[in-house]
């Protein structure tokens, strides 16, 4: 992988981190609100069903995780486990796709249920 | 204050052991004084480096009680109040013998980081007047006093984990040149310091900044390089 591509990965991970900082804050605030107001699962689903705002927010959240996590894992694999190279990059790209798939499936479930 | 210092000194190469010596304790004694006493009075085969003895050359850096330091500017009373010293070669560099490291990889990385001046003028041109108070010149001046002692390099976790990582000193040098208005090597230098072995590998642990004997902040220089490389990438110049 060229240094330019490595720089692009670094930039993508930092941008992902910035998005996650916002998303995690909103997500935690939402959870605290739901718990403190005693919202049931049904009540939560009533709010998320057909709600494009929440769906868009969690799609952004899932995509940020899918970008951020594999790139961070790539660094950890290289520095702590001594694993690097094309095979590792392919496996971690697959991890990103898998995270996106299961995350988007969950978003779809609370949007279309 | 004890009359003697119990000193453990690394003997050998990558393989070796600590050997113990008892050295008289003196007022205002430096760690380099201790090593010199051992070499001249107790163990003539001990290998170590020093030159200026006054914190100008950077050749006497060693690991003293687990921390990389200039031994010539480190008083025993500061690092060993109870009279126990452990002296080892610098970390992250191959050991040639005893307290002497092979600095080749350290300086090779300065070259890889384009740490040399790319002139924009010749010796026949008039001398350029450099304003000392511009932001760029201030940024260059902040890191220009590095003397290449490798204390930062030996203190860096990322160098320990990633042998290709250029390290704090080389990146600090690159940043000083990026801010030198007389230099023309910015584009090639940003390419040289990008990627997994470059500034983007830094985790901002700040050990380099904490331990630099010259009070330079390589972490700030590396942050500057991160900003510059990202700006160049977004502008399509990298």
mmCIF file of C-alpha atoms in Angstrom:
data_model
loop_
_atom_site.group_PDB
_atom_site.id
_atom_site.type_symbol
_atom_site.label_atom_id
_atom_site.label_comp_id
_atom_site.label_asym_id
_atom_site.label_seq_id
_atom_site.Cartn_x
_atom_site.Cartn_y
_atom_site.Cartn_z
ATOM 1 C CA UNK A 1 0.000 0.000 0.000
ATOM 2 C CA UNK A 2 1.390 3.395 -0.970
ATOM 3 C CA UNK A 3 2.103 6.083 1.659
ATOM 4 C CA UNK A 4 -0.602 8.180 -0.004
ATOM 5 C CA UNK A 5 -3.163 5.402 0.482
ATOM 6 C CA UNK A 6 -1.999 5.020 4.087
ATOM 7 C CA UNK A 7 -2.518 8.753 4.566
ATOM 8 C CA UNK A 8 -6.018 8.414 3.116
ATOM 9 C CA UNK A 9 -6.783 5.643 5.598
ATOM 10 C CA UNK A 10 -5.494 7.808 8.441
ATOM 11 C CA UNK A 11 -7.661 10.718 7.301
ATOM 12 C CA UNK A 12 -10.700 8.457 6.970
ATOM 13 C CA UNK A 13 -10.183 7.124 10.491
ATOM 14 C CA UNK A 14 -9.826 10.608 11.972
ATOM 15 C CA UNK A 15 -12.940 11.837 10.171
ATOM 16 C CA UNK A 16 -14.711 8.688 11.372
ATOM 17 C CA UNK A 17 -13.600 9.472 14.917
ATOM 18 C CA UNK A 18 -14.996 13.003 14.685
ATOM 19 C CA UNK A 19 -18.339 11.673 13.481
ATOM 20 C CA UNK A 20 -18.349 9.022 16.210
ATOM 21 C CA UNK A 21 -17.693 11.607 18.904
ATOM 22 C CA UNK A 22 -20.952 13.293 17.916
ATOM 23 C CA UNK A 23 -22.896 10.062 17.337
ATOM 24 C CA UNK A 24 -21.859 8.418 20.612
ATOM 25 C CA UNK A 25 -22.829 11.552 22.541
ATOM 26 C CA UNK A 26 -26.273 11.678 20.937
ATOM 27 C CA UNK A 27 -26.718 7.914 21.338
ATOM 28 C CA UNK A 28 -25.836 7.988 25.056
ATOM 29 C CA UNK A 29 -28.093 10.992 25.657
ATOM 30 C CA UNK A 30 -30.929 9.145 23.911
ATOM 31 C CA UNK A 31 -30.372 6.019 26.003
ATOM 32 C CA UNK A 32 -30.338 8.038 29.229
ATOM 33 C CA UNK A 33 -33.547 9.790 28.162
ATOM 34 C CA UNK A 34 -35.211 6.448 27.353
ATOM 35 C CA UNK A 35 -34.209 4.881 30.673
ATOM 36 C CA UNK A 36 -35.143 7.892 32.801
ATOM 37 C CA UNK A 37 -38.536 8.152 31.142
ATOM 38 C CA UNK A 38 -39.171 4.446 31.416
ATOM 39 C CA UNK A 39 -39.709 3.935 27.713
ATOM 40 C CA UNK A 40 -40.564 0.369 26.770
ATOM 41 C CA UNK A 41 -39.187 -1.359 23.678
ATOM 42 C CA UNK A 42 -42.541 -0.839 22.048
ATOM 43 C CA UNK A 43 -42.490 2.864 22.839
ATOM 44 C CA UNK A 44 -38.984 3.180 21.409
ATOM 45 C CA UNK A 45 -39.952 1.315 18.245
ATOM 46 C CA UNK A 46 -42.966 3.598 17.887
ATOM 47 C CA UNK A 47 -40.541 6.517 17.735
ATOM 48 C CA UNK A 48 -38.034 4.939 15.329
ATOM 49 C CA UNK A 49 -40.481 3.289 12.922
ATOM 50 C CA UNK A 50 -40.679 5.192 9.608
ATOM 51 C CA UNK A 51 -38.587 7.947 11.169
ATOM 52 C CA UNK A 52 -36.110 9.071 8.520
ATOM 53 C CA UNK A 53 -34.277 11.294 10.988
ATOM 54 C CA UNK A 54 -33.317 8.488 13.373
ATOM 55 C CA UNK A 55 -32.640 6.134 10.474
ATOM 56 C CA UNK A 56 -30.298 8.646 8.854
ATOM 57 C CA UNK A 57 -28.542 9.295 12.160
ATOM 58 C CA UNK A 58 -27.908 5.596 12.832
ATOM 59 C CA UNK A 59 -26.859 4.911 9.230
ATOM 60 C CA UNK A 60 -24.219 7.604 9.718
ATOM 61 C CA UNK A 61 -23.253 6.012 13.064
ATOM 62 C CA UNK A 62 -22.905 2.550 11.507
ATOM 63 C CA UNK A 63 -20.876 3.796 8.551
ATOM 64 C CA UNK A 64 -18.538 5.736 10.860
ATOM 65 C CA UNK A 65 -17.953 2.590 12.941
ATOM 66 C CA UNK A 66 -17.395 0.533 9.796
ATOM 67 C CA UNK A 67 -14.690 2.912 8.625
ATOM 68 C CA UNK A 68 -13.110 3.723 11.980
ATOM 69 C CA UNK A 69 -12.815 0.286 13.584
ATOM 70 C CA UNK A 70 -11.027 -1.726 10.853
ATOM 71 C CA UNK A 71 -8.429 1.001 10.303
ATOM 72 C CA UNK A 72 -7.724 1.119 14.028
ATOM 73 C CA UNK A 73 -7.530 -2.670 14.104
ATOM 74 C CA UNK A 74 -5.012 -2.491 11.249
ATOM 75 C CA UNK A 75 -2.702 -0.381 13.396
ATOM 76 C CA UNK A 76 -3.151 -2.661 16.397
ATOM 77 C CA UNK A 77 -2.440 -5.739 14.272
ATOM 78 C CA UNK A 78 0.754 -4.171 12.972
ATOM 79 C CA UNK A 79 2.090 -2.744 16.223
ATOM 80 C CA UNK A 80 1.020 -5.303 18.803
ATOM 81 C CA UNK A 81 0.672 -8.545 16.842
ATOM 82 C CA UNK A 82 3.263 -7.952 14.126
ATOM 83 C CA UNK A 83 0.661 -8.690 11.464
ATOM 84 C CA UNK A 84 0.652 -6.547 8.347
ATOM 85 C CA UNK A 85 0.405 -6.816 4.590
ATOM 86 C CA UNK A 86 -2.223 -7.366 1.951
ATOM 87 C CA UNK A 87 -3.845 -10.404 3.590
ATOM 88 C CA UNK A 88 -4.424 -8.483 6.822
ATOM 89 C CA UNK A 89 -5.816 -5.516 4.870
ATOM 90 C CA UNK A 90 -8.253 -7.801 3.029
ATOM 91 C CA UNK A 91 -9.455 -9.436 6.248
ATOM 92 C CA UNK A 92 -9.960 -6.048 7.904
ATOM 93 C CA UNK A 93 -11.773 -4.679 4.845
ATOM 94 C CA UNK A 94 -14.089 -7.675 5.164
ATOM 95 C CA UNK A 95 -14.539 -6.825 8.852
ATOM 96 C CA UNK A 96 -15.596 -3.320 7.830
ATOM 97 C CA UNK A 97 -18.110 -4.675 5.351
ATOM 98 C CA UNK A 98 -19.448 -7.095 7.973
ATOM 99 C CA UNK A 99 -19.840 -4.307 10.541
ATOM 100 C CA UNK A 100 -21.683 -2.208 7.991
ATOM 101 C CA UNK A 101 -23.946 -5.124 7.018
ATOM 102 C CA UNK A 102 -25.024 -6.086 10.533
ATOM 103 C CA UNK A 103 -25.328 -2.445 11.588
ATOM 104 C CA UNK A 104 -27.449 -1.419 8.635
ATOM 105 C CA UNK A 105 -29.597 -4.522 9.114
ATOM 106 C CA UNK A 106 -30.252 -3.404 12.706
ATOM 107 C CA UNK A 107 -31.126 0.105 11.539
ATOM 108 C CA UNK A 108 -33.516 -1.333 8.979
ATOM 109 C CA UNK A 109 -35.093 -3.500 11.670
ATOM 110 C CA UNK A 110 -36.028 -0.548 13.897
ATOM 111 C CA UNK A 111 -37.045 1.576 10.917
ATOM 112 C CA UNK A 112 -39.253 -0.912 9.069
ATOM 113 C CA UNK A 113 -40.459 -3.163 11.906
ATOM 114 C CA UNK B 1 23.891 10.888 51.799
ATOM 115 C CA UNK B 2 25.464 7.436 51.428
ATOM 116 C CA UNK B 3 29.250 7.247 50.912
ATOM 117 C CA UNK B 4 28.897 4.816 48.021
ATOM 118 C CA UNK B 5 26.648 4.372 45.014
ATOM 119 C CA UNK B 6 25.507 0.881 44.057
ATOM 120 C CA UNK B 7 25.765 0.972 40.256
ATOM 121 C CA UNK B 8 24.483 -1.693 37.840
ATOM 122 C CA UNK B 9 25.938 -1.320 34.363
ATOM 123 C CA UNK B 10 24.934 -3.244 31.249
ATOM 124 C CA UNK B 11 27.830 -5.337 29.909
ATOM 125 C CA UNK B 12 27.599 -7.135 26.592
ATOM 126 C CA UNK B 13 25.752 -6.584 23.352
ATOM 127 C CA UNK B 14 22.089 -7.458 22.772
ATOM 128 C CA UNK B 15 22.865 -10.402 25.027
ATOM 129 C CA UNK B 16 24.532 -9.582 28.284
ATOM 130 C CA UNK B 17 23.966 -8.824 31.927
ATOM 131 C CA UNK B 18 24.102 -6.059 34.496
ATOM 132 C CA UNK B 19 27.271 -6.022 36.575
ATOM 133 C CA UNK B 20 27.518 -4.277 39.905
ATOM 134 C CA UNK B 21 30.075 -1.695 40.918
ATOM 135 C CA UNK B 22 30.532 0.398 44.023
ATOM 136 C CA UNK B 23 31.446 3.982 43.291
ATOM 137 C CA UNK B 24 32.318 6.740 45.812
ATOM 138 C CA UNK B 25 29.587 9.342 46.135
ATOM 139 C CA UNK B 26 30.680 12.933 45.560
ATOM 140 C CA UNK B 27 29.011 16.300 45.629
ATOM 141 C CA UNK B 28 27.575 17.533 42.289
ATOM 142 C CA UNK B 29 28.428 14.172 40.732
ATOM 143 C CA UNK B 30 26.897 13.402 37.346
ATOM 144 C CA UNK B 31 25.981 9.983 35.991
ATOM 145 C CA UNK B 32 28.703 10.460 33.372
ATOM 146 C CA UNK B 33 31.188 10.997 36.225
ATOM 147 C CA UNK B 34 30.073 7.643 37.635
ATOM 148 C CA UNK B 35 30.508 5.817 34.328
ATOM 149 C CA UNK B 36 33.908 7.447 33.794
ATOM 150 C CA UNK B 37 35.015 6.427 37.296
ATOM 151 C CA UNK B 38 34.055 2.828 36.587
ATOM 152 C CA UNK B 39 35.873 2.815 33.239
ATOM 153 C CA UNK B 40 39.050 4.418 34.613
ATOM 154 C CA UNK B 41 39.281 2.757 38.018
ATOM 155 C CA UNK B 42 37.297 -0.480 38.000
ATOM 156 C CA UNK B 43 36.567 -1.834 34.526
ATOM 157 C CA UNK B 44 38.845 -0.525 31.786
ATOM 158 C CA UNK B 45 37.066 -2.543 29.088
ATOM 159 C CA UNK B 46 33.759 -0.703 29.625
ATOM 160 C CA UNK B 47 32.612 0.922 26.377
ATOM 161 C CA UNK B 48 30.663 4.193 26.439
ATOM 162 C CA UNK B 49 30.455 7.439 24.492
ATOM 163 C CA UNK B 50 30.904 11.032 25.518
ATOM 164 C CA UNK B 51 32.519 14.131 24.095
ATOM 165 C CA UNK B 52 31.626 17.619 25.312
ATOM 166 C CA UNK B 53 30.470 16.842 28.906
ATOM 167 C CA UNK B 54 28.369 20.009 28.913
ATOM 168 C CA UNK B 55 25.143 19.103 27.075
ATOM 169 C CA UNK B 56 26.130 20.287 23.624
ATOM 170 C CA UNK B 57 27.037 17.161 21.655
ATOM 171 C CA UNK B 58 24.341 14.677 22.684
ATOM 172 C CA UNK B 59 26.667 11.675 22.536
ATOM 173 C CA UNK B 60 26.434 10.528 26.164
ATOM 174 C CA UNK B 61 22.730 9.622 26.250
ATOM 175 C CA UNK B 62 21.993 6.387 28.130
ATOM 176 C CA UNK B 63 19.133 4.766 29.985
ATOM 177 C CA UNK B 64 19.456 5.785 33.633
ATOM 178 C CA UNK B 65 17.153 4.013 36.071
ATOM 179 C CA UNK B 66 14.835 3.202 33.178
ATOM 180 C CA UNK B 67 14.722 6.678 31.628
ATOM 181 C CA UNK B 68 16.717 7.941 28.637
ATOM 182 C CA UNK B 69 18.843 10.926 29.670
ATOM 183 C CA UNK B 70 21.993 12.839 28.902
ATOM 184 C CA UNK B 71 24.348 11.434 31.519
ATOM 185 C CA UNK B 72 26.549 14.543 31.507
ATOM 186 C CA UNK B 73 23.664 16.762 32.620
ATOM 187 C CA UNK B 74 22.072 14.344 35.066
ATOM 188 C CA UNK B 75 23.112 14.673 38.682
ATOM 189 C CA UNK B 76 23.207 11.474 40.686
ATOM 190 C CA UNK B 77 21.317 13.104 43.541
ATOM 191 C CA UNK B 78 18.424 13.833 41.170
ATOM 192 C CA UNK B 79 17.923 10.301 39.832
ATOM 193 C CA UNK B 80 19.358 8.164 42.631
ATOM 194 C CA UNK B 81 18.604 9.788 45.973
ATOM 195 C CA UNK B 82 19.058 6.428 47.712
ATOM 196 C CA UNK B 83 22.341 5.662 46.003
ATOM 197 C CA UNK B 84 21.170 3.009 43.525
ATOM 198 C CA UNK B 85 21.825 3.476 39.801
ATOM 199 C CA UNK B 86 21.068 1.241 36.842
ATOM 200 C CA UNK B 87 22.768 2.339 33.630
ATOM 201 C CA UNK B 88 21.917 0.737 30.287
ATOM 202 C CA UNK B 89 22.311 1.642 26.623
ATOM 203 C CA UNK B 90 19.537 3.578 24.886
ATOM 204 C CA UNK B 91 16.442 1.582 23.952
ATOM 205 C CA UNK B 92 15.264 1.074 20.367
ATOM 206 C CA UNK B 93 18.794 0.995 18.959
ATOM 207 C CA UNK B 94 21.115 -1.986 18.377
ATOM 208 C CA UNK B 95 23.778 -2.317 21.060
ATOM 209 C CA UNK B 96 27.348 -2.424 19.762
ATOM 210 C CA UNK B 97 28.909 -3.060 23.147
ATOM 211 C CA UNK B 98 28.086 -2.179 26.750
ATOM 212 C CA UNK B 99 26.641 1.366 26.720
ATOM 213 C CA UNK B 100 27.360 2.119 23.058
ATOM 214 C CA UNK B 101 24.504 1.943 20.539
ATOM 215 C CA UNK B 102 24.606 1.838 16.765
ATOM 216 C CA UNK B 103 23.033 5.148 15.767
ATOM 217 C CA UNK B 104 22.916 4.331 12.032
ATOM 218 C CA UNK B 105 19.188 3.614 11.843
ATOM 219 C CA UNK B 106 18.429 6.788 13.814
ATOM 220 C CA UNK B 107 20.308 9.033 11.376
ATOM 221 C CA UNK B 108 19.245 7.047 8.299
ATOM 222 C CA UNK B 109 15.677 7.958 9.219
ATOM 223 C CA UNK B 110 16.578 11.668 9.203
ATOM 224 C CA UNK B 111 17.634 11.147 5.581
ATOM 225 C CA UNK B 112 14.457 9.177 4.798
ATOM 226 C CA UNK B 113 12.384 12.043 6.224
ATOM 227 C CA UNK B 114 14.129 14.449 3.820
ATOM 228 C CA UNK B 115 15.770 16.047 6.816
ATOM 229 C CA UNK B 116 18.260 17.924 4.671
ATOM 230 C CA UNK B 117 17.968 21.435 3.297
ATOM 231 C CA UNK B 118 16.669 21.860 -0.272
ATOM 232 C CA UNK B 119 18.091 25.257 -1.242
ATOM 233 C CA UNK B 120 16.251 27.825 -3.327
ATOM 234 C CA UNK B 121 19.352 29.915 -3.965
ATOM 235 C CA UNK B 122 23.031 29.427 -4.704
ATOM 236 C CA UNK B 123 26.052 30.664 -2.832
ATOM 237 C CA UNK B 124 26.402 33.501 -5.328
ATOM 238 C CA UNK B 125 22.947 34.885 -4.540
ATOM 239 C CA UNK B 126 22.499 37.562 -1.871
ATOM 240 C CA UNK B 127 21.851 36.302 1.650
ATOM 241 C CA UNK B 128 18.119 36.038 2.276
ATOM 242 C CA UNK B 129 16.777 38.185 5.083
ATOM 243 C CA UNK B 130 14.584 36.002 7.294
ATOM 244 C CA UNK B 131 12.114 37.788 9.543
ATOM 245 C CA UNK B 132 12.341 36.158 12.981
ATOM 246 C CA UNK B 133 8.799 36.910 14.108
ATOM 247 C CA UNK B 134 6.706 35.237 11.398
ATOM 248 C CA UNK B 135 4.608 32.235 12.515
ATOM 249 C CA UNK B 136 6.558 29.917 10.210
ATOM 250 C CA UNK B 137 9.926 31.063 11.516
ATOM 251 C CA UNK B 138 8.735 30.737 15.103
ATOM 252 C CA UNK B 139 7.630 27.159 14.341
ATOM 253 C CA UNK B 140 11.031 26.418 12.805
ATOM 254 C CA UNK B 141 12.873 27.976 15.729
ATOM 255 C CA UNK B 142 10.871 25.865 18.193
ATOM 256 C CA UNK B 143 12.550 22.696 16.958
ATOM 257 C CA UNK B 144 15.818 23.910 15.461
ATOM 258 C CA UNK B 145 17.962 23.298 18.556
ATOM 259 C CA UNK B 146 17.764 19.499 18.328
ATOM 260 C CA UNK B 147 21.268 18.025 18.605
ATOM 261 C CA UNK B 148 20.361 14.452 17.660
ATOM 262 C CA UNK B 149 20.970 12.751 20.996
ATOM 263 C CA UNK B 150 18.218 10.145 20.358
ATOM 264 C CA UNK B 151 16.692 10.490 23.835
ATOM 265 C CA UNK B 152 13.291 11.037 22.188
ATOM 266 C CA UNK B 153 13.801 8.083 19.845
ATOM 267 C CA UNK B 154 14.724 5.782 22.747
ATOM 268 C CA UNK B 155 11.670 6.973 24.703
ATOM 269 C CA UNK B 156 9.137 6.409 21.905
ATOM 270 C CA UNK B 157 6.732 3.471 22.231
ATOM 271 C CA UNK B 158 5.852 3.603 18.535
ATOM 272 C CA UNK B 159 9.503 3.126 17.548
ATOM 273 C CA UNK B 160 9.557 0.048 19.794
ATOM 274 C CA UNK B 161 6.445 -1.355 18.101
ATOM 275 C CA UNK B 162 7.141 -0.289 14.514
ATOM 276 C CA UNK B 163 10.791 -0.535 13.474
ATOM 277 C CA UNK B 164 10.115 1.445 10.284
ATOM 278 C CA UNK B 165 8.677 4.455 12.122
ATOM 279 C CA UNK B 166 10.780 7.531 11.402
ATOM 280 C CA UNK B 167 10.666 8.667 15.001
ATOM 281 C CA UNK B 168 10.312 12.015 16.771
ATOM 282 C CA UNK B 169 13.699 13.536 15.946
ATOM 283 C CA UNK B 170 13.520 12.955 12.187
ATOM 284 C CA UNK B 171 9.956 14.241 12.050
ATOM 285 C CA UNK B 172 10.856 17.271 14.154
ATOM 286 C CA UNK B 173 13.667 18.012 11.710
ATOM 287 C CA UNK B 174 11.267 17.656 8.771
ATOM 288 C CA UNK B 175 8.865 20.128 10.385
ATOM 289 C CA UNK B 176 11.579 22.736 10.965
ATOM 290 C CA UNK B 177 12.455 22.549 7.265
ATOM 291 C CA UNK B 178 8.791 22.736 6.238
ATOM 292 C CA UNK B 179 8.724 26.102 8.003
ATOM 293 C CA UNK B 180 11.991 27.359 6.541
ATOM 294 C CA UNK B 181 11.065 29.876 3.846
ATOM 295 C CA UNK B 182 14.401 29.300 2.074
ATOM 296 C CA UNK B 183 13.692 25.580 1.581
ATOM 297 C CA UNK B 184 12.003 24.183 -1.522
ATOM 298 C CA UNK B 185 11.608 20.523 -0.558
ATOM 299 C CA UNK B 186 8.155 20.719 0.991
ATOM 300 C CA UNK B 187 6.297 18.513 -1.451
ATOM 301 C CA UNK B 188 8.808 15.684 -1.507
ATOM 302 C CA UNK B 189 9.208 15.951 2.268
ATOM 303 C CA UNK B 190 5.472 15.682 2.952
ATOM 304 C CA UNK B 191 5.396 12.547 0.805
ATOM 305 C CA UNK B 192 8.384 11.165 2.727
ATOM 306 C CA UNK B 193 6.779 11.660 6.151
ATOM 307 C CA UNK B 194 3.337 10.300 5.213
ATOM 308 C CA UNK B 195 1.924 6.899 5.971
ATOM 309 C CA UNK B 196 2.423 4.029 8.389
ATOM 310 C CA UNK B 197 6.120 4.759 8.916
ATOM 311 C CA UNK B 198 5.674 8.514 9.055
ATOM 312 C CA UNK B 199 3.967 11.109 11.182
ATOM 313 C CA UNK B 200 0.605 9.339 10.998
ATOM 314 C CA UNK B 201 1.924 6.470 13.116
ATOM 315 C CA UNK B 202 2.405 8.786 16.119
ATOM 316 C CA UNK B 203 -0.032 8.064 18.970
ATOM 317 C CA UNK B 204 0.698 11.349 20.757
ATOM 318 C CA UNK B 205 1.986 9.604 23.879
ATOM 319 C CA UNK B 206 4.316 12.611 24.272
ATOM 320 C CA UNK B 207 7.196 10.688 25.849
ATOM 321 C CA UNK B 208 9.518 12.452 23.400
ATOM 322 C CA UNK B 209 8.308 15.869 24.498
ATOM 323 C CA UNK B 210 8.492 14.969 28.183
ATOM 324 C CA UNK B 211 12.048 13.659 27.989
ATOM 325 C CA UNK B 212 13.703 15.934 25.448
ATOM 326 C CA UNK B 213 16.662 17.509 27.296
ATOM 327 C CA UNK B 214 16.391 20.569 25.025
ATOM 328 C CA UNK B 215 12.721 21.069 25.933
ATOM 329 C CA UNK B 216 11.723 20.671 22.291
ATOM 330 C CA UNK B 217 8.213 19.379 21.566
ATOM 331 C CA UNK B 218 8.468 16.823 18.734
ATOM 332 C CA UNK B 219 4.816 15.962 19.365
ATOM 333 C CA UNK B 220 3.843 19.462 18.258
ATOM 334 C CA UNK B 221 6.056 19.156 15.182
ATOM 335 C CA UNK B 222 4.417 15.825 14.300
ATOM 336 C CA UNK B 223 0.975 17.380 14.749
ATOM 337 C CA UNK B 224 2.050 20.116 12.352
ATOM 338 C CA UNK B 225 3.116 17.521 9.801
ATOM 339 C CA UNK B 226 -0.235 15.732 10.185
ATOM 340 C CA UNK B 227 -2.073 18.974 9.452
ATOM 341 C CA UNK B 228 0.192 19.798 6.511
ATOM 342 C CA UNK B 229 -0.094 16.343 4.934
ATOM 343 C CA UNK B 230 -3.882 16.330 5.341
ATOM 344 C CA UNK B 231 -4.130 19.787 3.764
ATOM 345 C CA UNK B 232 -1.908 18.648 0.890
ATOM 346 C CA UNK B 233 -4.019 15.525 0.402
ATOM 347 C CA UNK B 234 -7.275 17.497 0.319
ATOM 348 C CA UNK B 235 -5.741 20.001 -2.099
ATOM 349 C CA UNK B 236 -4.569 17.220 -4.417
ATOM 350 C CA UNK B 237 -0.906 18.083 -3.883
ATOM 351 C CA UNK B 238 0.014 14.718 -2.385
#
